[in-house]
mmCIF file of C-alpha atoms and ligand atoms in Angstrom:
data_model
loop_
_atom_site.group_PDB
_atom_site.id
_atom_site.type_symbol
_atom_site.label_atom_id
_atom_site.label_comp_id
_atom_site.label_asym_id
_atom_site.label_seq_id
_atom_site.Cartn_x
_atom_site.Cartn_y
_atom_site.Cartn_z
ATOM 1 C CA UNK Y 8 91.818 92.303 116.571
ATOM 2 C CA UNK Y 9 90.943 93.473 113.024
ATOM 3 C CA UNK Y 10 94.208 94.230 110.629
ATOM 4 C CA UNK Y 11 95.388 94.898 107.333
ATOM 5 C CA UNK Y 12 97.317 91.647 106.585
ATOM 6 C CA UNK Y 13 99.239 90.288 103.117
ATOM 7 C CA UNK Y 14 100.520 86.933 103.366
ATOM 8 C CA UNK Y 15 102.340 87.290 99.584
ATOM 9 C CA UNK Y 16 103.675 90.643 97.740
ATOM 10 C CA UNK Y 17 101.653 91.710 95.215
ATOM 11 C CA UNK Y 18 99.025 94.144 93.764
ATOM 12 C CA UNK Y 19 96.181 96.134 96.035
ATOM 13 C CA UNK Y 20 93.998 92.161 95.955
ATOM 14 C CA UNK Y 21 96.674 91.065 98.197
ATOM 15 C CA UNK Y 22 95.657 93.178 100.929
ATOM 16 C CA UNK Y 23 92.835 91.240 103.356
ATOM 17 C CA UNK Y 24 90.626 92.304 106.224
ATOM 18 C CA UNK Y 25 91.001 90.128 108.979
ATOM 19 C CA UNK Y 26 90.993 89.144 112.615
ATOM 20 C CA UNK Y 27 94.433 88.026 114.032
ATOM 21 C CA UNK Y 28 96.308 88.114 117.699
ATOM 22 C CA UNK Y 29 97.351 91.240 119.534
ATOM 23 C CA UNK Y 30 100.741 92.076 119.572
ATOM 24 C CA UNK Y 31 102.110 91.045 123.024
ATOM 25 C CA UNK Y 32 104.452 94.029 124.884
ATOM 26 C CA UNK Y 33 108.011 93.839 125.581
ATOM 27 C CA UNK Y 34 108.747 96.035 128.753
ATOM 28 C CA UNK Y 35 109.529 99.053 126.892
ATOM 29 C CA UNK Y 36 106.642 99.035 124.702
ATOM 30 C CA UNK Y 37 103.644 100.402 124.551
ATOM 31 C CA UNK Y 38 100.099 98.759 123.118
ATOM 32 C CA UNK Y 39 98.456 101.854 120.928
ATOM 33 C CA UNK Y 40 94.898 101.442 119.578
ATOM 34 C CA UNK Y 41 95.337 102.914 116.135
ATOM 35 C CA UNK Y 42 92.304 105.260 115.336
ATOM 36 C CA UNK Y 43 93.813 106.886 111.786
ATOM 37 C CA UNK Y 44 96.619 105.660 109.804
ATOM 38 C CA UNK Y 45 98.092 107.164 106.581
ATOM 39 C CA UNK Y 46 99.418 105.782 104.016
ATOM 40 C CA UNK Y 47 102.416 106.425 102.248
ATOM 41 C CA UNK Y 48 104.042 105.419 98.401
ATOM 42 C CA UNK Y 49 106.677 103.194 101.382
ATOM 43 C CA UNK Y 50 102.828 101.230 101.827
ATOM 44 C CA UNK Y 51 103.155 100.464 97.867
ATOM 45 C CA UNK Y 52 106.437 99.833 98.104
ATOM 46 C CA UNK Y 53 105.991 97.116 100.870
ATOM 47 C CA UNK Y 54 103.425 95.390 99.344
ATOM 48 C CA UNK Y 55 104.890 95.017 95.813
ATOM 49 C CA UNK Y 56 107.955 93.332 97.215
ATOM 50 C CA UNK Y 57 111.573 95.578 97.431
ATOM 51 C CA UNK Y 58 114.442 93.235 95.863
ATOM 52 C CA UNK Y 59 116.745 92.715 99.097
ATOM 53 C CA UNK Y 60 114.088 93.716 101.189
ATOM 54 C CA UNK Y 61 112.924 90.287 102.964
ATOM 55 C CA UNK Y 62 109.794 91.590 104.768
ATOM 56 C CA UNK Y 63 108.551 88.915 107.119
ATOM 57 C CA UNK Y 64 105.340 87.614 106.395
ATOM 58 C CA UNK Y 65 102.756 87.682 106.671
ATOM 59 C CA UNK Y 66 102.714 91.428 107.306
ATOM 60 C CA UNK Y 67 100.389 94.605 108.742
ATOM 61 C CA UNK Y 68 101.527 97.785 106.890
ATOM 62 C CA UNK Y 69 101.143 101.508 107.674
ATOM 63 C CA UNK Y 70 103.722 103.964 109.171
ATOM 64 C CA UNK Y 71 101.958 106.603 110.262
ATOM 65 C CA UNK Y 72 99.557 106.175 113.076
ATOM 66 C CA UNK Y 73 97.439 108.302 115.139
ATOM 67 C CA UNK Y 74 95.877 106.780 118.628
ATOM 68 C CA UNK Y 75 95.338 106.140 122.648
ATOM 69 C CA UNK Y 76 97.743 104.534 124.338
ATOM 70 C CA UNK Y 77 95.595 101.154 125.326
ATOM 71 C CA UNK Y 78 98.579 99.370 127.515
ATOM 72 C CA UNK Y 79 101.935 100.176 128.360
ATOM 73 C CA UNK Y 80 104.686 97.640 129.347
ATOM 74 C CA UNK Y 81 105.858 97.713 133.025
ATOM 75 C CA UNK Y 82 109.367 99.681 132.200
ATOM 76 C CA UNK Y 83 107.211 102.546 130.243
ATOM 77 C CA UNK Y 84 106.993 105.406 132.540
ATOM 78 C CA UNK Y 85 106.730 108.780 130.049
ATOM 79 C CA UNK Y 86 103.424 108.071 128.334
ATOM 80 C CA UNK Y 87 100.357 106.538 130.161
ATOM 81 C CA UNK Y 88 97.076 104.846 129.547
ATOM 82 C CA UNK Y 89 94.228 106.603 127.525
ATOM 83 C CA UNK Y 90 96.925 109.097 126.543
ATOM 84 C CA UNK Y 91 96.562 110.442 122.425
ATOM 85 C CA UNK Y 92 99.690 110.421 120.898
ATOM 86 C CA UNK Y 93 101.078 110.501 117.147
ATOM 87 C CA UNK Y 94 103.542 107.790 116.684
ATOM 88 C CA UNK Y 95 106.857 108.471 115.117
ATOM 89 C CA UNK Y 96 107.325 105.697 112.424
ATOM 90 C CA UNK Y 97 111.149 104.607 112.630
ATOM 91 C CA UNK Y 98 111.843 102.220 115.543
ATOM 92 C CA UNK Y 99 115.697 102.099 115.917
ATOM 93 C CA UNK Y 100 117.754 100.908 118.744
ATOM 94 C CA UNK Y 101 118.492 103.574 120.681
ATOM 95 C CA UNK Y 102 122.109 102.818 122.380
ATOM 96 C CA UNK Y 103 124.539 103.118 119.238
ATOM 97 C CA UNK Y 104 126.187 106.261 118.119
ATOM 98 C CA UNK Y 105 124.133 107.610 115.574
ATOM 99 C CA UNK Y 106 121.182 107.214 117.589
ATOM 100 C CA UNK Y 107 122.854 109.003 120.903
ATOM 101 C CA UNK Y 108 123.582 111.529 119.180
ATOM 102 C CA UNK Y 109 120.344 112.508 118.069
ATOM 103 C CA UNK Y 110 120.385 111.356 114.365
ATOM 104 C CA UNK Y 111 118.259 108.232 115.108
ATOM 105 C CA UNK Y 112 117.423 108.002 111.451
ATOM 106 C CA UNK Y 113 121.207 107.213 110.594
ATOM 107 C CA UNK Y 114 120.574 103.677 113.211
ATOM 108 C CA UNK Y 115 121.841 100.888 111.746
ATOM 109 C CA UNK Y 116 118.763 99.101 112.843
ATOM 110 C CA UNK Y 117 116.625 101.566 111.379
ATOM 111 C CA UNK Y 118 113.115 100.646 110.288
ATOM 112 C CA UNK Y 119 109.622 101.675 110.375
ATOM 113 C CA UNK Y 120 106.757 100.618 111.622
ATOM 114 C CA UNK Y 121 104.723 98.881 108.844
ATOM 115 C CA UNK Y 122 108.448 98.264 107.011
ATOM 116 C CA UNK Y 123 110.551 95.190 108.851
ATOM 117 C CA UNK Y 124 107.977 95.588 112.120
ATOM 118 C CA UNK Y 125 104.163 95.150 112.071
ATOM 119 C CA UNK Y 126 102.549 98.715 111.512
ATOM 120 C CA UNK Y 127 99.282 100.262 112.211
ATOM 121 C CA UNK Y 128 96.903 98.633 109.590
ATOM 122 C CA UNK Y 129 95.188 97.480 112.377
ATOM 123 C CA UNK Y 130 93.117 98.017 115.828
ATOM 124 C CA UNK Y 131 95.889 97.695 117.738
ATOM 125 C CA UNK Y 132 99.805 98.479 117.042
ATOM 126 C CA UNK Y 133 102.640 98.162 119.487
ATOM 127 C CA UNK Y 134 106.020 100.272 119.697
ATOM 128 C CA UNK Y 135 108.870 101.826 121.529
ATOM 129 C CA UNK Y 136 107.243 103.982 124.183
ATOM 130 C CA UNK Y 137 110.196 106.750 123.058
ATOM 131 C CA UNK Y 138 108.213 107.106 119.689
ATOM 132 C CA UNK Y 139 105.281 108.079 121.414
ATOM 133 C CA UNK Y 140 104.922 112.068 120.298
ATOM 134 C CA UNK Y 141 102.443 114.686 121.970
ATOM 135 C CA UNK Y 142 99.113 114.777 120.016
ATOM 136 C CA UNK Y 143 98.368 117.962 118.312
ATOM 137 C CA UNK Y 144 94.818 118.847 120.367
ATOM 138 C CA UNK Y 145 93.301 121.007 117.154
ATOM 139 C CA UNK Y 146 93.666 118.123 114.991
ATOM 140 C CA UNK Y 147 91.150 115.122 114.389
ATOM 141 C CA UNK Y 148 92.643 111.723 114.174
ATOM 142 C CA UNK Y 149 92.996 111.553 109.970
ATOM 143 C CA UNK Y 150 95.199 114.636 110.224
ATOM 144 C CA UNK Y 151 97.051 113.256 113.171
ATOM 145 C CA UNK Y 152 98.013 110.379 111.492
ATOM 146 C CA UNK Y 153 99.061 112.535 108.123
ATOM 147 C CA UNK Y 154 101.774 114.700 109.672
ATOM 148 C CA UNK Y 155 104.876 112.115 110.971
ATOM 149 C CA UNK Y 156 106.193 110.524 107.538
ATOM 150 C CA UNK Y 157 106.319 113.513 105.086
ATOM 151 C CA UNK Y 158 106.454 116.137 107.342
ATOM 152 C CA UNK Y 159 109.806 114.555 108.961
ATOM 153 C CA UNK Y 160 111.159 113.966 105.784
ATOM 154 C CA UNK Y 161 110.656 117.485 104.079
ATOM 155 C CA UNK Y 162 111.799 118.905 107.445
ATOM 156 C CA UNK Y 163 115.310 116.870 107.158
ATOM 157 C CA UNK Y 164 115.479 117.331 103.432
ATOM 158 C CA UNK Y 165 115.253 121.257 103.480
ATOM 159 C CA UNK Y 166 116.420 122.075 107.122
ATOM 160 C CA UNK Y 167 118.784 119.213 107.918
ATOM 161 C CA UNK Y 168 120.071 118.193 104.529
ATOM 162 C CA UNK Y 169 119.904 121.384 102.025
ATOM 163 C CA UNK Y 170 120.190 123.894 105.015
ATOM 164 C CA UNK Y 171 117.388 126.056 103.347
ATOM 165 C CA UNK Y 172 118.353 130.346 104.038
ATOM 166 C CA UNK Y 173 115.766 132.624 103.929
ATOM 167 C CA UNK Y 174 115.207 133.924 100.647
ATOM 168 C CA UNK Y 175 116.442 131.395 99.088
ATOM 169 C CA UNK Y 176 114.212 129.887 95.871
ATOM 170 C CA UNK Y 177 113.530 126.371 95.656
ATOM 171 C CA UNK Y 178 111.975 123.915 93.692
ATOM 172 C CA UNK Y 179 109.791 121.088 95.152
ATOM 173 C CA UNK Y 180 108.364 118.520 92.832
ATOM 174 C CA UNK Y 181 104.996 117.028 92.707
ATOM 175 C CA UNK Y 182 103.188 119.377 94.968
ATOM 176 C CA UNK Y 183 100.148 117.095 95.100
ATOM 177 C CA UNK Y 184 102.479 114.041 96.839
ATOM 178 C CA UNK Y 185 102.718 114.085 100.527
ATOM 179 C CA UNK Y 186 105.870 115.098 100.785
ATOM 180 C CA UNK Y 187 105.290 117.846 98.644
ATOM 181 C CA UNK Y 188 102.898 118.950 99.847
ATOM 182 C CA UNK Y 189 104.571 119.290 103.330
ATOM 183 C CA UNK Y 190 107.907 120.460 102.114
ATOM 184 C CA UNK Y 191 106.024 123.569 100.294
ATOM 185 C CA UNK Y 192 104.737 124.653 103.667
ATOM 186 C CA UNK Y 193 108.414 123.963 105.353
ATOM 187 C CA UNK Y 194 110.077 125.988 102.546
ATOM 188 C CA UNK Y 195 107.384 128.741 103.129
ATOM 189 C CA UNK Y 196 108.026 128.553 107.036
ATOM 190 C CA UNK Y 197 111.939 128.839 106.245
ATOM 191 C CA UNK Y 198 111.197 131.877 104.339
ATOM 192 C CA UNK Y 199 111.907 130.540 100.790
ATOM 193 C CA UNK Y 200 110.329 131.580 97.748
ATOM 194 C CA UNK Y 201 108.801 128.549 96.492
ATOM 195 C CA UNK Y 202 108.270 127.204 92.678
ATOM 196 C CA UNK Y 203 106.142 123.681 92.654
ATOM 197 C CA UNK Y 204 105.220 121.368 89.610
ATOM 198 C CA UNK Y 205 101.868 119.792 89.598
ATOM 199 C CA UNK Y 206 100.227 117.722 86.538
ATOM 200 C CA UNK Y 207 96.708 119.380 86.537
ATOM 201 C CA UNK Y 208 95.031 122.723 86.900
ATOM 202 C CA UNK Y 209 93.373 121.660 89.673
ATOM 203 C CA UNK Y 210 96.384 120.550 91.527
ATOM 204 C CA UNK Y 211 97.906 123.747 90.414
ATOM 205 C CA UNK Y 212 95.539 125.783 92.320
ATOM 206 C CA UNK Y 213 96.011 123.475 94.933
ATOM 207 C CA UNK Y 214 99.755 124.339 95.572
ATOM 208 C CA UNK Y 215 99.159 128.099 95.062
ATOM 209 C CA UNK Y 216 96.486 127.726 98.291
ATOM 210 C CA UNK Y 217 99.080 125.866 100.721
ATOM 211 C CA UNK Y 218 101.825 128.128 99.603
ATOM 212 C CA UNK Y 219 103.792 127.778 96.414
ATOM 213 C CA UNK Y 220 104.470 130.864 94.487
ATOM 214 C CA UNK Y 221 104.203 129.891 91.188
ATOM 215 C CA UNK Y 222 103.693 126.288 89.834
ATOM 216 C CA UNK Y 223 104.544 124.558 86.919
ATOM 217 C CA UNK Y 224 102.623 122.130 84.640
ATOM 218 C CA UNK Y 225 104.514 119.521 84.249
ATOM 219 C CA UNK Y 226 102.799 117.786 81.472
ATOM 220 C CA UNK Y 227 102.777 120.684 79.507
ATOM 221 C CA UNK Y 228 105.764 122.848 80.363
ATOM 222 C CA UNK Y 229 109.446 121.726 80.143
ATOM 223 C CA UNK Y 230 110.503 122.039 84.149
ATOM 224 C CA UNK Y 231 114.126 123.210 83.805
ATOM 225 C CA UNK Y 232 113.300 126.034 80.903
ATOM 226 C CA UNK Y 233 110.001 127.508 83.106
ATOM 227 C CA UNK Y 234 113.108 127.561 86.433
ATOM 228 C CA UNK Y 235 114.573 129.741 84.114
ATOM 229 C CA UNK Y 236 112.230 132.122 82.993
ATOM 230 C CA UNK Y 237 110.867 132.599 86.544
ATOM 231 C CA UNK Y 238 114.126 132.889 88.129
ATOM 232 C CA UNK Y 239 115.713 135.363 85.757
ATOM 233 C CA UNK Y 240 117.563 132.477 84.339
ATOM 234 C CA UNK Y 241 119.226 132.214 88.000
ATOM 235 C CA UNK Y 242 118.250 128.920 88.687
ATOM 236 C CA UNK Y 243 117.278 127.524 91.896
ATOM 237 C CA UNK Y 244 119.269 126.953 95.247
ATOM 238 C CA UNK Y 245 117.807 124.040 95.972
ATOM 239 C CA UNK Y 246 115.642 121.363 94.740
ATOM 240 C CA UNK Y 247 113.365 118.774 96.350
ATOM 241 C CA UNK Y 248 113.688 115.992 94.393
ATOM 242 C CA UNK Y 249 111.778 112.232 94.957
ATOM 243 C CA UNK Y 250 110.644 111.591 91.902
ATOM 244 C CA UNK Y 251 113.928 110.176 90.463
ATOM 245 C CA UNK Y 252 114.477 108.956 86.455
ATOM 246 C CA UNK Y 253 111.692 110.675 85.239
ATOM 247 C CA UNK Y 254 112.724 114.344 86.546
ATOM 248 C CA UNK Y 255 116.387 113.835 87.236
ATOM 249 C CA UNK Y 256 117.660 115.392 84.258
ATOM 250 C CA UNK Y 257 115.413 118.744 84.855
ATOM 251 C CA UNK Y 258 116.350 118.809 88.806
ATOM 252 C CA UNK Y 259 119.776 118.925 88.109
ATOM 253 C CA UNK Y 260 119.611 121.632 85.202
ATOM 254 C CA UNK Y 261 117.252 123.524 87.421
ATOM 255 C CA UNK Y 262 119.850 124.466 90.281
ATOM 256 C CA UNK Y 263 121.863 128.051 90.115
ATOM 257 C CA UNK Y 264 125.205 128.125 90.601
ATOM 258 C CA UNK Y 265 126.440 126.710 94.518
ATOM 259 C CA UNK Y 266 122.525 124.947 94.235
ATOM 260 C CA UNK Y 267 121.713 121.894 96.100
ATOM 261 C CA UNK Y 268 119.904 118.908 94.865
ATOM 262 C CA UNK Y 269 118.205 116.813 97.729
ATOM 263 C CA UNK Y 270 116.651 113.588 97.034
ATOM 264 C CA UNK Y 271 114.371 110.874 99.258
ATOM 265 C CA UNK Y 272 113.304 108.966 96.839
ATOM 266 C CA UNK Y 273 112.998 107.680 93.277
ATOM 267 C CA UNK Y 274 109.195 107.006 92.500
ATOM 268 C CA UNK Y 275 110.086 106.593 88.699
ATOM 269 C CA UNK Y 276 112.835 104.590 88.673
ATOM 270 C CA UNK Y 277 116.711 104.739 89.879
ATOM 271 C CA UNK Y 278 118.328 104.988 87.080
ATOM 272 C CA UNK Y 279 119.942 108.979 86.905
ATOM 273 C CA UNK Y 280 122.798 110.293 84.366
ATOM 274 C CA UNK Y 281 124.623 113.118 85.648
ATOM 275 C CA UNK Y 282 126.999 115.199 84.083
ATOM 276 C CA UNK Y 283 130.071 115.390 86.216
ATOM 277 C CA UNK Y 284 131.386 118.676 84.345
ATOM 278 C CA UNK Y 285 128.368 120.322 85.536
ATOM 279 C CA UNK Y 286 128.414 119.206 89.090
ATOM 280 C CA UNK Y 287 132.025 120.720 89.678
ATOM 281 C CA UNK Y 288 131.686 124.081 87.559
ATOM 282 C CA UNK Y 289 128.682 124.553 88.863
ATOM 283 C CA UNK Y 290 129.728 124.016 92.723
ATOM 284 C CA UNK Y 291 126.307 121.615 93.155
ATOM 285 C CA UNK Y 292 125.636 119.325 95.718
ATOM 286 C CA UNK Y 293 124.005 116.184 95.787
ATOM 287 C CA UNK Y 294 122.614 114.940 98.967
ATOM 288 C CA UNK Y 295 120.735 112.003 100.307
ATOM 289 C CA UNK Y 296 117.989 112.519 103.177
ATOM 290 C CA UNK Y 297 116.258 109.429 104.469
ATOM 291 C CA UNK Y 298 113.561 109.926 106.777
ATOM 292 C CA UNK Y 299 113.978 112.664 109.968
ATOM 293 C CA UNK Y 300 114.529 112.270 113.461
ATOM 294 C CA UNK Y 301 112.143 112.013 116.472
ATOM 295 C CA UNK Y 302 113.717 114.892 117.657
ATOM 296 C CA UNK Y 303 112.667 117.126 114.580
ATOM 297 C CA UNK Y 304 108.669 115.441 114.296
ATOM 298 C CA UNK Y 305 109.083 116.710 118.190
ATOM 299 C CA UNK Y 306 109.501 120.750 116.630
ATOM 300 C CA UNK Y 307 107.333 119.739 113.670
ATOM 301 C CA UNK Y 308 104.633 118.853 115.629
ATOM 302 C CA UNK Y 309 104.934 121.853 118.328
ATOM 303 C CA UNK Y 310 104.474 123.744 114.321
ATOM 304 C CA UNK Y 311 101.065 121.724 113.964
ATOM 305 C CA UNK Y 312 99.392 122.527 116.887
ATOM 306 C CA UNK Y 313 100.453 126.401 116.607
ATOM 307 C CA UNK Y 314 98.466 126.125 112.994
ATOM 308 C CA UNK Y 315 101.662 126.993 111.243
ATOM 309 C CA UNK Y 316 102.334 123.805 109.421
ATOM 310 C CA UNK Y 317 99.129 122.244 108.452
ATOM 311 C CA UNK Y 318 98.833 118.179 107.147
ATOM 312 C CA UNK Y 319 96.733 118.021 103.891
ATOM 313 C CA UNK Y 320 94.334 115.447 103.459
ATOM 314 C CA UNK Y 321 92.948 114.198 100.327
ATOM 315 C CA UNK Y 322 90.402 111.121 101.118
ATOM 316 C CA UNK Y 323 89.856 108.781 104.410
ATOM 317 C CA UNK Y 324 88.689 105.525 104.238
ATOM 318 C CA UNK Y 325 87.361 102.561 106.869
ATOM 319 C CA UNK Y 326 90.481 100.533 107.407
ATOM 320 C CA UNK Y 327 88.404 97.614 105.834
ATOM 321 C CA UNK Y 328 88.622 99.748 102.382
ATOM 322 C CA UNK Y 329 92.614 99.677 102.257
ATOM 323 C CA UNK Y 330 93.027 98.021 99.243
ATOM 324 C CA UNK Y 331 90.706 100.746 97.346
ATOM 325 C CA UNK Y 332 92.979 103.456 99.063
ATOM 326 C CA UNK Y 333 96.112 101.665 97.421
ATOM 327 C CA UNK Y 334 94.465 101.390 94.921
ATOM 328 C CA UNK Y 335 93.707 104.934 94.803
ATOM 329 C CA UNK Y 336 97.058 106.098 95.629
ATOM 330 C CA UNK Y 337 98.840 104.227 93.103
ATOM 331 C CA UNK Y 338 96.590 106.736 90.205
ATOM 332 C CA UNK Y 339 98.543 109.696 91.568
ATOM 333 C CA UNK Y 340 94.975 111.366 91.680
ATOM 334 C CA UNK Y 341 95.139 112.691 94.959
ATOM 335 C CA UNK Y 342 96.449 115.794 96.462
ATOM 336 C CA UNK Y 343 98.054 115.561 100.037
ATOM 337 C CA UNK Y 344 97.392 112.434 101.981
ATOM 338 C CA UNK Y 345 95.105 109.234 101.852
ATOM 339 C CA UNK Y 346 94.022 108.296 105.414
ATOM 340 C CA UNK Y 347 92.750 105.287 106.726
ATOM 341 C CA UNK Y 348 90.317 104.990 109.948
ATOM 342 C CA UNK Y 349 88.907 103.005 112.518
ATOM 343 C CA UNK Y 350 86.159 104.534 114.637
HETATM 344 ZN ZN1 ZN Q 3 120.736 103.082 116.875
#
């Protein structure tokens, strides 16, 4: 089959077309034929190297996959062949605790497809038949493919994690990334009066068409001071934060009194001060969210194919192209998702 292979870390050159073996199927496992797979800043991530992180190589990347089942092992008996599904992207091992009790993304033996596992850079991907999700019929494959990653992780951020009321105002960095994107539609869905910050005028009225209220440029305006002004210097209850060094400061002056601070990820770098003073005057919480469960990409996706959440898509490219989409990607010029696809 045709894949997406890297044999060394590196930048977007290290990325190679080529034919290699189908995966083989354990019992449980199901063979999908990818048609649409997006790509995520975890895709960047992977093929730069994470210190720590030994990712076998050589490697397929791609988490989020949209396909036809093609083969199914001989224990699979929920999902059958020529069935579309979406793929939820973390494979965990579904007999300890965490996992049993419905908080699969807490599994010890967490990962994603495209992270520790092959992923869906390729014709053909194979995984757990349990992450096999029903296929959202209004969608093509591109959009498919662009829901699972963000949307699961905006969904456990706000709903999970933050426990986002109605009414409630919130502030959700980088509209144009693909979790921001999705978490300004969850925060609308929630009821939540929504303030984004985007880094162009076109991004800005970008936001302001999927749903943000009022959006802030962040090149030009300081974020904290323009929370104040357009809260009535109340602040925000809670903040979406996953852009990490570069913001931190501003996130954490942005949240009212009682405000919660959520954070997937740190795009900019790790390093964050925080004043501890503040944090217990203020009664804030800081919380960690790492990816979301199958069980809520189940209720997201049920969303999707009502029309009431919808995946944004930026560009799609031929799989063959991936290492201009990284490329792409890494510029921050999109808005929403890039996409890769194989006819
Ligand atoms: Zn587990």
């Amino acid at each position: 089959m045709k894949a997406i292979v890297f044999h060394q870390h590196g930048d977007p050159s290290v990325l190679h077309y080529t034919d290699v073996p189908e995966p083989h199927l354990r019992h449980n496992e199901v063979l999908v034929r990818v048609h649409a797979c997006a790509l995520n800043h975890l895709d960047l991530w992977v093929r730069r190297g994470l210190p720590g992180v030994p990712i076998p190589l050589p490697h397929i990347p791609g988490s989020d996959i949209a396909g036809e089942v093609a083969k199914v092992g001989p224990e699979v008996s929920t999902v059958h062949v020529g069935q579309k599904v979406v793929l939820a992207p973390g494979v965990t091992c579904g007999k300890c605790p965490a996992c049993l009790s419905g908080n699969d993304n807490r599994c010890r033996d967490f990962t994603n497809l495209g992270y520790m596992i092959d992923g869906g850079c390729a014709e053909y991907v194979r995984c757990p038949e349990v992450n096999c999700m029903p296929y959202p019929e209004n969608l093509d494959w591109a959009h498919a493919a662009a829901v699972p990653l963000v949307f699961q992780t905006a969904w456990h951020m706000l709903v999970n994690r933050a426990q986002l009321q109605p009414g409630e105002e919130v502030l959700i960095l980088a509209a144009s990334s693909g979790v921001g994107s999705a978490a300004i539609q969850v925060a609308r869905f929630f009821g939540a009066r929504v303030i984004a910050t985007a880094g162009s005028d076109e991004k800005i009225a970008k936001a302001k068409e999927i749903g943000a209220d009022e959006v802030i440029h962040h090149g030009i305006m300081p974020i904290a001071k323009e929370v104040r002004r357009l809260t009535n210097n109340h602040g925000v209850d809670v903040v979406v934060e996953h852009v990490g060094t570069a913001t931190w400061d501003d996130s954490v002056k942005s949240l009212a009194s009682g405000g919660r601070l959520v954070t997937c990820g740190a795009t900019t770098g790790y390093d964050a001060k925080l004043d501890i003073r503040f944090l217990f005057t203020r009664h804030l919480s800081i919380l960690g969210s790492y990816m979301g469960t199958k069980d809520e990409l189940r209720t997201i996706l049920k969303l999707v194919a009502q029309g009431r959440l919808k995946p944004v898509v930026d560009k799609v490219w031929p799989l063959n192209e991936c290492a201009t989409a990284h490329n792409y990607l890494e510029k921050s010029k999109h808005f929403g998702k890039v996409v890769l696809t194989i006819p």
